[in-house]
Tab-separated table of C-alpha atoms and ligand atoms in Angstrom:
chain	number	residue	atom	x	y	z
A	30	MET	CA	-0.001	-0.008	-0.026
A	31	SER	CA	1.425	3.424	-0.979
A	32	VAL	CA	0.997	6.204	1.636
A	33	ALA	CA	-1.635	7.614	-0.571
A	34	ASP	CA	-3.947	4.507	-0.487
A	35	CYS	CA	-6.255	2.965	1.931
A	36	TYR	CA	-8.392	-0.119	2.176
A	37	ALA	CA	-12.079	-0.509	2.723
A	38	MET	CA	-14.695	-3.145	2.871
A	39	VAL	CA	-17.213	-1.885	0.283
A	40	LEU	CA	-20.828	-2.780	-0.237
A	41	GLU	CA	-21.072	-2.540	-3.998
A	42	LYS	CA	-24.551	-3.970	-4.554
A	43	ALA	CA	-27.673	-5.096	-2.696
A	44	GLY	CA	-27.023	-8.184	-0.757
A	45	GLY	CA	-23.201	-7.811	-0.694
A	46	PRO	CA	-20.977	-9.478	0.131
A	47	LEU	CA	-18.575	-6.652	1.171
A	48	VAL	CA	-15.538	-6.561	-1.088
A	49	LEU	CA	-12.107	-5.456	0.104
A	50	CYS	CA	-11.028	-2.561	-2.062
A	51	ARG	CA	-7.919	-0.550	-2.373
A	52	ARG	CA	-8.761	3.126	-2.796
A	53	ALA	CA	-6.928	6.429	-2.974
A	54	LEU	CA	-6.708	8.081	0.466
A	55	PRO	CA	-9.617	10.547	0.747
A	56	ARG	CA	-8.556	14.127	1.452
A	57	PRO	CA	-10.553	16.139	3.999
A	58	GLY	CA	-12.630	19.029	2.549
A	59	ALA	CA	-13.372	22.199	4.609
A	60	GLY	CA	-14.793	21.268	7.932
A	61	GLN	CA	-13.717	17.652	7.663
A	62	VAL	CA	-11.107	15.514	9.328
A	63	LEU	CA	-9.166	12.462	7.957
A	64	ILE	CA	-9.285	9.671	10.506
A	65	GLU	CA	-7.008	6.622	10.760
A	66	VAL	CA	-9.488	4.029	11.942
A	67	SER	CA	-8.349	1.609	14.690
A	68	ALA	CA	-11.662	-0.055	15.518
A	69	CYS	CA	-15.266	0.021	14.204
A	70	GLY	CA	-18.300	-1.553	15.775
A	71	VAL	CA	-20.700	-3.928	13.833
A	72	CYS	CA	-24.319	-2.970	14.211
A	73	ARG	CA	-27.600	-4.578	13.229
A	74	THR	CA	-28.168	-1.573	10.993
A	75	ASP	CA	-25.287	-2.763	8.920
A	76	LEU	CA	-27.181	-5.921	8.229
A	77	HIS	CA	-30.241	-3.873	7.238
A	78	LEU	CA	-28.011	-2.025	4.881
A	79	LEU	CA	-26.670	-5.277	3.451
A	80	ASP	CA	-30.203	-6.590	2.996
A	81	SER	CA	-31.495	-3.457	1.372
A	82	GLU	CA	-33.937	-2.842	4.110
A	83	LEU	CA	-32.987	0.847	4.244
A	84	PRO	CA	-34.112	3.125	1.444
A	85	ASP	CA	-31.979	4.966	-1.071
A	86	ILE	CA	-28.561	3.310	-0.396
A	87	ALA	CA	-25.717	5.124	-2.218
A	88	TYR	CA	-23.737	2.266	-3.641
A	89	PRO	CA	-20.857	1.725	-3.375
A	90	ILE	CA	-20.883	2.506	0.256
A	91	VAL	CA	-18.507	1.660	3.119
A	92	PRO	CA	-20.612	0.582	6.210
A	93	GLY	CA	-19.648	1.214	9.837
A	94	HIS	CA	-20.863	3.914	12.106
A	95	GLN	CA	-19.156	3.106	15.455
A	96	ILE	CA	-15.738	4.414	14.448
A	97	VAL	CA	-12.746	4.933	16.737
A	98	GLY	CA	-9.679	6.388	15.295
A	99	ARG	CA	-7.170	9.220	15.410
A	100	VAL	CA	-7.299	12.429	13.478
A	101	ARG	CA	-4.449	12.500	10.933
A	102	GLU	CA	-5.424	15.524	8.734
A	103	ALA	CA	-7.705	18.440	9.288
A	104	GLY	CA	-9.392	20.352	6.514
A	105	ALA	CA	-9.728	24.148	6.325
A	106	GLY	CA	-11.539	25.691	9.249
A	107	VAL	CA	-10.984	22.702	11.588
A	108	ASP	CA	-9.391	23.191	15.004
A	109	PRO	CA	-5.904	22.046	14.510
A	110	GLY	CA	-5.867	20.885	18.110
A	111	LEU	CA	-7.806	17.797	16.854
A	112	LEU	CA	-4.813	16.577	15.062
A	113	GLY	CA	-3.676	13.353	16.737
A	114	GLN	CA	-6.610	13.191	18.989
A	115	ARG	CA	-8.564	9.932	19.512
A	116	ILE	CA	-12.141	10.436	18.526
A	117	GLY	CA	-15.361	8.568	17.848
A	118	VAL	CA	-17.739	8.902	14.917
A	119	PRO	CA	-21.333	7.896	15.310
A	120	TRP	CA	-24.254	7.323	12.944
A	121	LEU	CA	-25.236	10.980	12.737
A	122	GLY	CA	-22.767	12.246	10.221
A	123	TRP	CA	-24.220	15.612	9.131
A	124	THR	CA	-27.397	17.809	9.688
A	125	CYS	CA	-28.520	20.780	7.790
A	126	GLY	CA	-29.021	23.238	10.660
A	127	ALA	CA	-31.713	24.855	8.690
A	128	CYS	CA	-34.846	22.641	8.808
A	129	GLU	CA	-37.606	22.947	11.337
A	130	TYR	CA	-36.304	20.004	13.390
A	131	CYS	CA	-32.737	21.349	13.520
A	132	GLY	CA	-34.266	24.681	14.566
A	133	GLU	CA	-35.987	22.987	17.500
A	134	GLY	CA	-32.940	21.151	18.754
A	135	ARG	CA	-34.237	17.829	17.373
A	136	GLU	CA	-31.432	17.259	14.807
A	137	ASN	CA	-32.019	13.468	15.068
A	138	LEU	CA	-35.048	14.198	12.830
A	139	CYS	CA	-33.336	16.557	10.422
A	140	ASP	CA	-34.978	16.455	6.990
A	141	ASN	CA	-31.616	16.395	5.243
A	142	ALA	CA	-29.453	14.523	7.681
A	143	ARG	CA	-26.683	12.246	6.304
A	144	PHE	CA	-25.568	9.155	8.146
A	145	THR	CA	-22.209	7.559	8.568
A	146	GLY	CA	-21.834	4.102	6.804
A	147	TYR	CA	-25.175	4.792	4.882
A	148	GLN	CA	-24.877	7.986	3.001
A	149	LEU	CA	-21.338	8.774	4.022
A	150	ASP	CA	-18.505	6.195	3.869
A	151	GLY	CA	-17.971	4.612	7.253
A	152	GLY	CA	-15.425	2.963	9.320
A	153	TYR	CA	-15.140	-0.516	7.766
A	154	ALA	CA	-11.833	0.923	6.418
A	155	THR	CA	-8.414	1.856	7.329
A	156	HIS	CA	-9.281	5.592	6.952
A	157	CYS	CA	-12.359	7.616	6.664
A	158	LEU	CA	-13.516	11.218	6.566
A	159	ALA	CA	-15.839	12.853	9.008
A	160	ASP	CA	-17.365	16.326	9.660
A	161	ALA	CA	-15.386	17.711	12.533
A	162	ARG	CA	-18.557	18.978	14.189
A	163	PHE	CA	-19.899	15.361	14.476
A	164	VAL	CA	-16.892	13.664	16.068
A	165	PHE	CA	-16.596	13.176	19.904
A	166	ALA	CA	-13.745	12.705	22.388
A	167	LEU	CA	-14.027	9.288	23.935
A	168	PRO	CA	-13.751	8.622	27.664
A	169	GLU	CA	-10.364	7.465	28.913
A	170	GLY	CA	-10.391	3.970	30.538
A	171	TYR	CA	-11.827	2.394	27.351
A	172	ASP	CA	-9.415	1.050	24.735
A	173	ASP	CA	-10.323	1.418	21.164
A	174	LEU	CA	-12.110	-1.944	21.043
A	175	ALA	CA	-14.158	-1.380	24.119
A	176	ALA	CA	-15.095	2.210	23.168
A	177	ALA	CA	-16.608	1.324	19.683
A	178	PRO	CA	-19.902	-0.210	20.886
A	179	LEU	CA	-20.556	2.969	22.919
A	180	LEU	CA	-21.118	4.834	19.712
A	181	CYS	CA	-24.294	3.210	18.563
A	182	ALA	CA	-25.173	0.352	20.773
A	183	GLY	CA	-24.629	2.785	23.674
A	184	LEU	CA	-26.067	6.024	22.153
A	185	ILE	CA	-29.120	4.587	20.532
A	186	GLY	CA	-29.683	2.470	23.555
A	187	TYR	CA	-29.297	5.471	25.855
A	188	ARG	CA	-31.838	7.419	23.842
A	189	SER	CA	-34.284	4.449	24.111
A	190	LEU	CA	-33.732	4.345	27.853
A	191	HIS	CA	-34.253	8.073	28.113
A	192	LEU	CA	-37.674	7.705	26.414
A	193	CYS	CA	-38.727	5.224	29.153
A	194	GLY	CA	-38.882	8.235	31.520
A	195	ASP	CA	-38.806	7.252	35.159
A	196	ALA	CA	-39.955	3.604	34.446
A	197	ARG	CA	-38.560	1.480	37.179
A	198	ARG	CA	-39.188	-2.104	35.708
A	199	ILE	CA	-38.019	-2.310	32.165
A	200	GLY	CA	-38.219	-5.186	29.699
A	201	PHE	CA	-35.455	-5.493	27.110
A	202	TYR	CA	-36.567	-7.507	23.995
A	203	GLY	CA	-33.372	-8.724	22.349
A	204	PHE	CA	-30.298	-8.953	24.422
A	205	GLY	CA	-27.585	-7.979	22.037
A	206	ALA	CA	-25.076	-5.136	21.817
A	207	ALA	CA	-27.335	-2.250	22.716
A	208	ALA	CA	-29.122	-4.169	25.601
A	209	HIS	CA	-25.865	-5.341	27.066
A	210	VAL	CA	-24.664	-1.678	27.350
A	211	ILE	CA	-27.890	-0.069	28.521
A	212	ALA	CA	-28.845	-2.789	30.994
A	213	GLN	CA	-25.713	-1.810	32.940
A	214	VAL	CA	-26.889	1.858	32.825
A	215	ALA	CA	-30.476	1.014	33.931
A	216	VAL	CA	-29.306	-1.133	36.885
A	217	TRP	CA	-26.842	1.656	37.954
A	218	GLN	CA	-29.803	4.071	37.953
A	219	GLY	CA	-31.648	1.808	40.331
A	220	ARG	CA	-34.054	0.321	37.783
A	221	GLU	CA	-34.859	-3.355	37.362
A	222	VAL	CA	-34.150	-5.100	34.062
A	223	TYR	CA	-36.194	-7.882	32.625
A	224	ALA	CA	-34.403	-9.485	29.703
A	225	TYR	CA	-36.166	-11.273	26.920
A	226	SER	CA	-34.055	-13.373	24.505
A	227	LYS	CA	-34.940	-15.660	21.628
A	228	PRO	CA	-36.796	-18.469	23.123
A	229	GLY	CA	-34.398	-21.042	24.476
A	230	ASP	CA	-31.218	-18.979	24.266
A	231	ALA	CA	-29.869	-19.886	27.597
A	232	ASP	CA	-26.600	-18.142	26.972
A	233	ALA	CA	-28.188	-14.743	26.301
A	234	GLN	CA	-30.287	-15.191	29.426
A	235	ASP	CA	-27.217	-16.127	31.512
A	236	PHE	CA	-25.381	-13.074	30.063
A	237	ALA	CA	-28.235	-10.779	31.016
A	238	ARG	CA	-28.298	-12.073	34.489
A	239	SER	CA	-24.528	-11.549	34.674
A	240	LEU	CA	-25.125	-7.864	33.921
A	241	GLY	CA	-27.642	-7.452	36.699
A	242	ALA	CA	-30.991	-8.417	35.173
A	243	SER	CA	-33.609	-9.245	37.726
A	244	TRP	CA	-35.125	-11.795	35.384
A	245	ALA	CA	-34.375	-13.310	32.059
A	246	GLY	CA	-36.403	-15.566	29.911
A	247	GLY	CA	-37.569	-16.203	26.350
A	248	SER	CA	-39.718	-13.698	24.309
A	249	ASP	CA	-42.398	-16.378	24.587
A	250	GLU	CA	-42.380	-16.217	28.502
A	251	THR	CA	-44.017	-13.800	30.874
A	252	ALA	CA	-41.983	-11.690	33.266
A	253	PRO	CA	-43.035	-12.175	36.908
A	254	VAL	CA	-44.093	-8.675	37.234
A	255	PRO	CA	-45.968	-6.059	35.040
A	256	LEU	CA	-43.409	-3.701	33.416
A	257	ASP	CA	-43.373	0.017	33.488
A	258	ALA	CA	-41.727	0.102	29.995
A	259	ALA	CA	-40.159	-2.098	27.447
A	260	ILE	CA	-37.430	-1.428	24.843
A	261	ILE	CA	-37.428	-3.577	21.690
A	262	PHE	CA	-33.982	-3.915	20.170
A	263	ALA	CA	-34.823	-6.946	18.063
A	264	ALA	CA	-36.054	-6.338	14.535
A	265	ALA	CA	-39.156	-8.600	14.988
A	266	GLY	CA	-42.470	-6.809	14.642
A	267	GLU	CA	-44.328	-9.598	16.493
A	268	LEU	CA	-42.577	-8.354	19.606
A	269	VAL	CA	-44.628	-5.150	19.600
A	270	PRO	CA	-47.937	-6.764	20.720
A	271	ALA	CA	-45.989	-8.985	23.173
A	272	ALA	CA	-44.255	-6.035	24.764
A	273	LEU	CA	-47.682	-3.974	24.886
A	274	ARG	CA	-49.146	-6.987	26.687
A	275	ALA	CA	-46.198	-6.985	29.193
A	276	VAL	CA	-46.405	-3.280	30.161
A	277	LYS	CA	-48.893	-1.957	32.606
A	278	LYS	CA	-51.270	1.037	32.166
A	279	GLY	CA	-49.457	4.197	31.421
A	280	GLY	CA	-46.363	2.214	30.277
A	281	ALA	CA	-44.294	2.729	27.156
A	282	VAL	CA	-42.951	0.418	24.440
A	283	ILE	CA	-39.953	1.805	22.784
A	284	CYS	CA	-38.695	0.480	19.446
A	285	GLY	CA	-34.958	1.025	19.198
A	286	GLY	CA	-34.173	-0.222	15.733
A	287	ILE	CA	-34.069	1.497	12.444
A	288	HIS	CA	-36.043	-1.373	10.689
A	289	MET	CA	-38.524	-3.801	11.875
A	290	SER	CA	-40.446	-6.581	10.189
A	291	ASP	CA	-44.316	-5.736	9.861
A	292	ILE	CA	-46.185	-5.530	13.106
A	293	PRO	CA	-48.998	-7.942	13.231
A	294	ALA	CA	-52.591	-6.537	13.760
A	295	PHE	CA	-53.358	-6.357	17.488
A	296	PRO	CA	-56.474	-5.473	19.553
A	297	TYR	CA	-56.702	-1.986	20.594
A	298	SER	CA	-57.220	-3.059	24.150
A	299	ILE	CA	-53.523	-3.825	24.618
A	300	LEU	CA	-52.691	-0.220	23.691
A	301	TRP	CA	-55.592	1.153	25.657
A	302	GLY	CA	-54.832	2.177	29.164
A	303	GLU	CA	-52.612	5.154	28.000
A	304	ARG	CA	-49.880	2.785	26.864
A	305	ARG	CA	-47.556	4.460	24.502
A	306	LEU	CA	-45.761	3.136	21.479
A	307	GLN	CA	-42.751	5.103	20.195
A	308	SER	CA	-39.762	4.684	17.900
A	309	VAL	CA	-36.281	5.877	18.369
A	310	THR	CA	-34.786	7.685	15.442
A	311	ASN	CA	-31.073	8.530	15.232
A	312	LEU	CA	-29.397	10.540	17.850
A	313	THR	CA	-28.434	14.115	18.693
A	314	ARG	CA	-24.958	15.403	19.485
A	315	ALA	CA	-26.262	16.217	22.909
A	316	ASP	CA	-27.171	12.560	23.350
A	317	ALA	CA	-23.670	11.618	22.530
A	318	CYS	CA	-22.089	14.169	24.945
A	319	GLU	CA	-24.403	12.992	27.695
A	320	PHE	CA	-23.960	9.266	27.230
A	321	LEU	CA	-20.168	9.404	26.725
A	322	ALA	CA	-19.785	11.348	30.028
A	323	LEU	CA	-22.171	8.895	31.928
A	324	ALA	CA	-20.612	5.663	30.605
A	325	PRO	CA	-17.350	5.763	32.709
A	326	GLN	CA	-19.347	6.744	35.839
A	327	VAL	CA	-21.435	3.509	35.661
A	328	PRO	CA	-18.915	2.224	34.567
A	329	VAL	CA	-20.246	0.551	31.454
A	330	ARG	CA	-18.172	-2.437	30.456
A	331	THR	CA	-18.593	-3.575	26.964
A	332	GLN	CA	-18.058	-7.155	25.963
A	333	VAL	CA	-16.676	-7.301	22.495
A	334	ARG	CA	-15.577	-9.999	20.062
A	335	SER	CA	-13.033	-8.745	17.579
A	336	PHE	CA	-12.691	-9.561	13.962
A	337	PRO	CA	-9.988	-8.175	11.597
A	338	LEU	CA	-11.323	-5.637	9.147
A	339	PHE	CA	-11.030	-8.032	6.203
A	340	GLU	CA	-13.259	-10.515	8.029
A	341	ALA	CA	-16.233	-7.931	8.180
A	342	ASN	CA	-18.518	-10.487	6.298
A	343	GLU	CA	-17.765	-13.107	8.939
A	344	ALA	CA	-18.561	-10.566	11.686
A	345	LEU	CA	-21.847	-9.764	10.041
A	346	ALA	CA	-22.693	-13.465	9.598
A	347	ALA	CA	-21.923	-14.026	13.297
A	348	LEU	CA	-24.261	-11.188	14.242
A	349	ARG	CA	-26.987	-12.435	12.004
A	350	ALA	CA	-26.672	-15.902	13.446
A	351	GLY	CA	-27.051	-14.672	16.968
A	352	GLU	CA	-23.642	-16.056	17.889
A	353	LEU	CA	-22.410	-12.971	19.708
A	354	SER	CA	-22.549	-12.129	23.320
A	355	GLY	CA	-22.247	-8.347	23.437
A	356	ALA	CA	-20.884	-6.576	20.425
A	357	ALA	CA	-18.730	-7.455	17.305
A	358	VAL	CA	-15.898	-4.937	16.542
A	359	LEU	CA	-13.667	-4.784	13.558
A	360	THR	CA	-10.010	-4.068	14.284
A	361	VAL	CA	-7.807	-2.197	11.895
A	362	GLY	CA	-4.042	-1.982	12.027
A	363	SER	CA	-2.712	-2.401	15.625
A	364	GLY	CA	-6.116	-1.368	17.043
B	18	ZN	ZN1	-31.999	19.736	9.531
B	19	ZN	ZN1	-25.983	1.315	14.790
């Protein structure tokens, strides 16, 4: 590899697989930084990208939106103090600052937002670009591998938890990367966690209990108490009526994923009682600052399984097969 080249795992067409490509090193434009990637988390959203379950995918695209790396070059107008700094890049890659949502401080709903690893080349690569306004210092005490899952599993999970308000007993449907991070936060906040795995997945249930869950069982089981709220991290629409049945009057069901299979018809009576059903969409930079400051206080401990960058397809397959406890993270270089 010449100094002016980099490598990326590229999604060239619907369905993949990702292809290792050698590319010219991108150069940062005004307001951008060039990042030497050391680790990049693997997210279920990357599977939705691969499976064309997201609209308007800009092929070829480099997935990856939980990027940890160091700033190697700064474009015009960027604080030169960022050079050499370790930073994290999340899903929210750019917002317009001009639409009604941006004006209301709800940039997660920006009409013109662009997302890392979806419309902007992401971190399944040795190098990537990012808008300097959308990168974050990472808490010390987390090495690059351990920090990566904080950037989506953590951030989207935290936003989901926040939408549960002051709920004390919270059900988690799908105990993967996001739940394993946010269960720790919930327990630390004095809440009770009720973890639902795929039916019969004893490993996931043991994992949930090891992180402080008060109860763990299959999604076909009933928790021993009515819940104040539930967060659905799994992409299975049939969990929505199940979760509505598990929460008590006034409770909330929060859908944490970007895509879900169709929700089956259900009787109004399970929504009645002022139960609330809400999705979580993207994140704001304020979410990122808040959660990245909170994580080391808990302290959140991420469990990761690392794969070299060129084994991104294998990492995605392991995620799809439900073989992971915690999060998969791609490692690049010495990261
Ligand atoms: Zn906007
Ligand atoms: Zn994600």
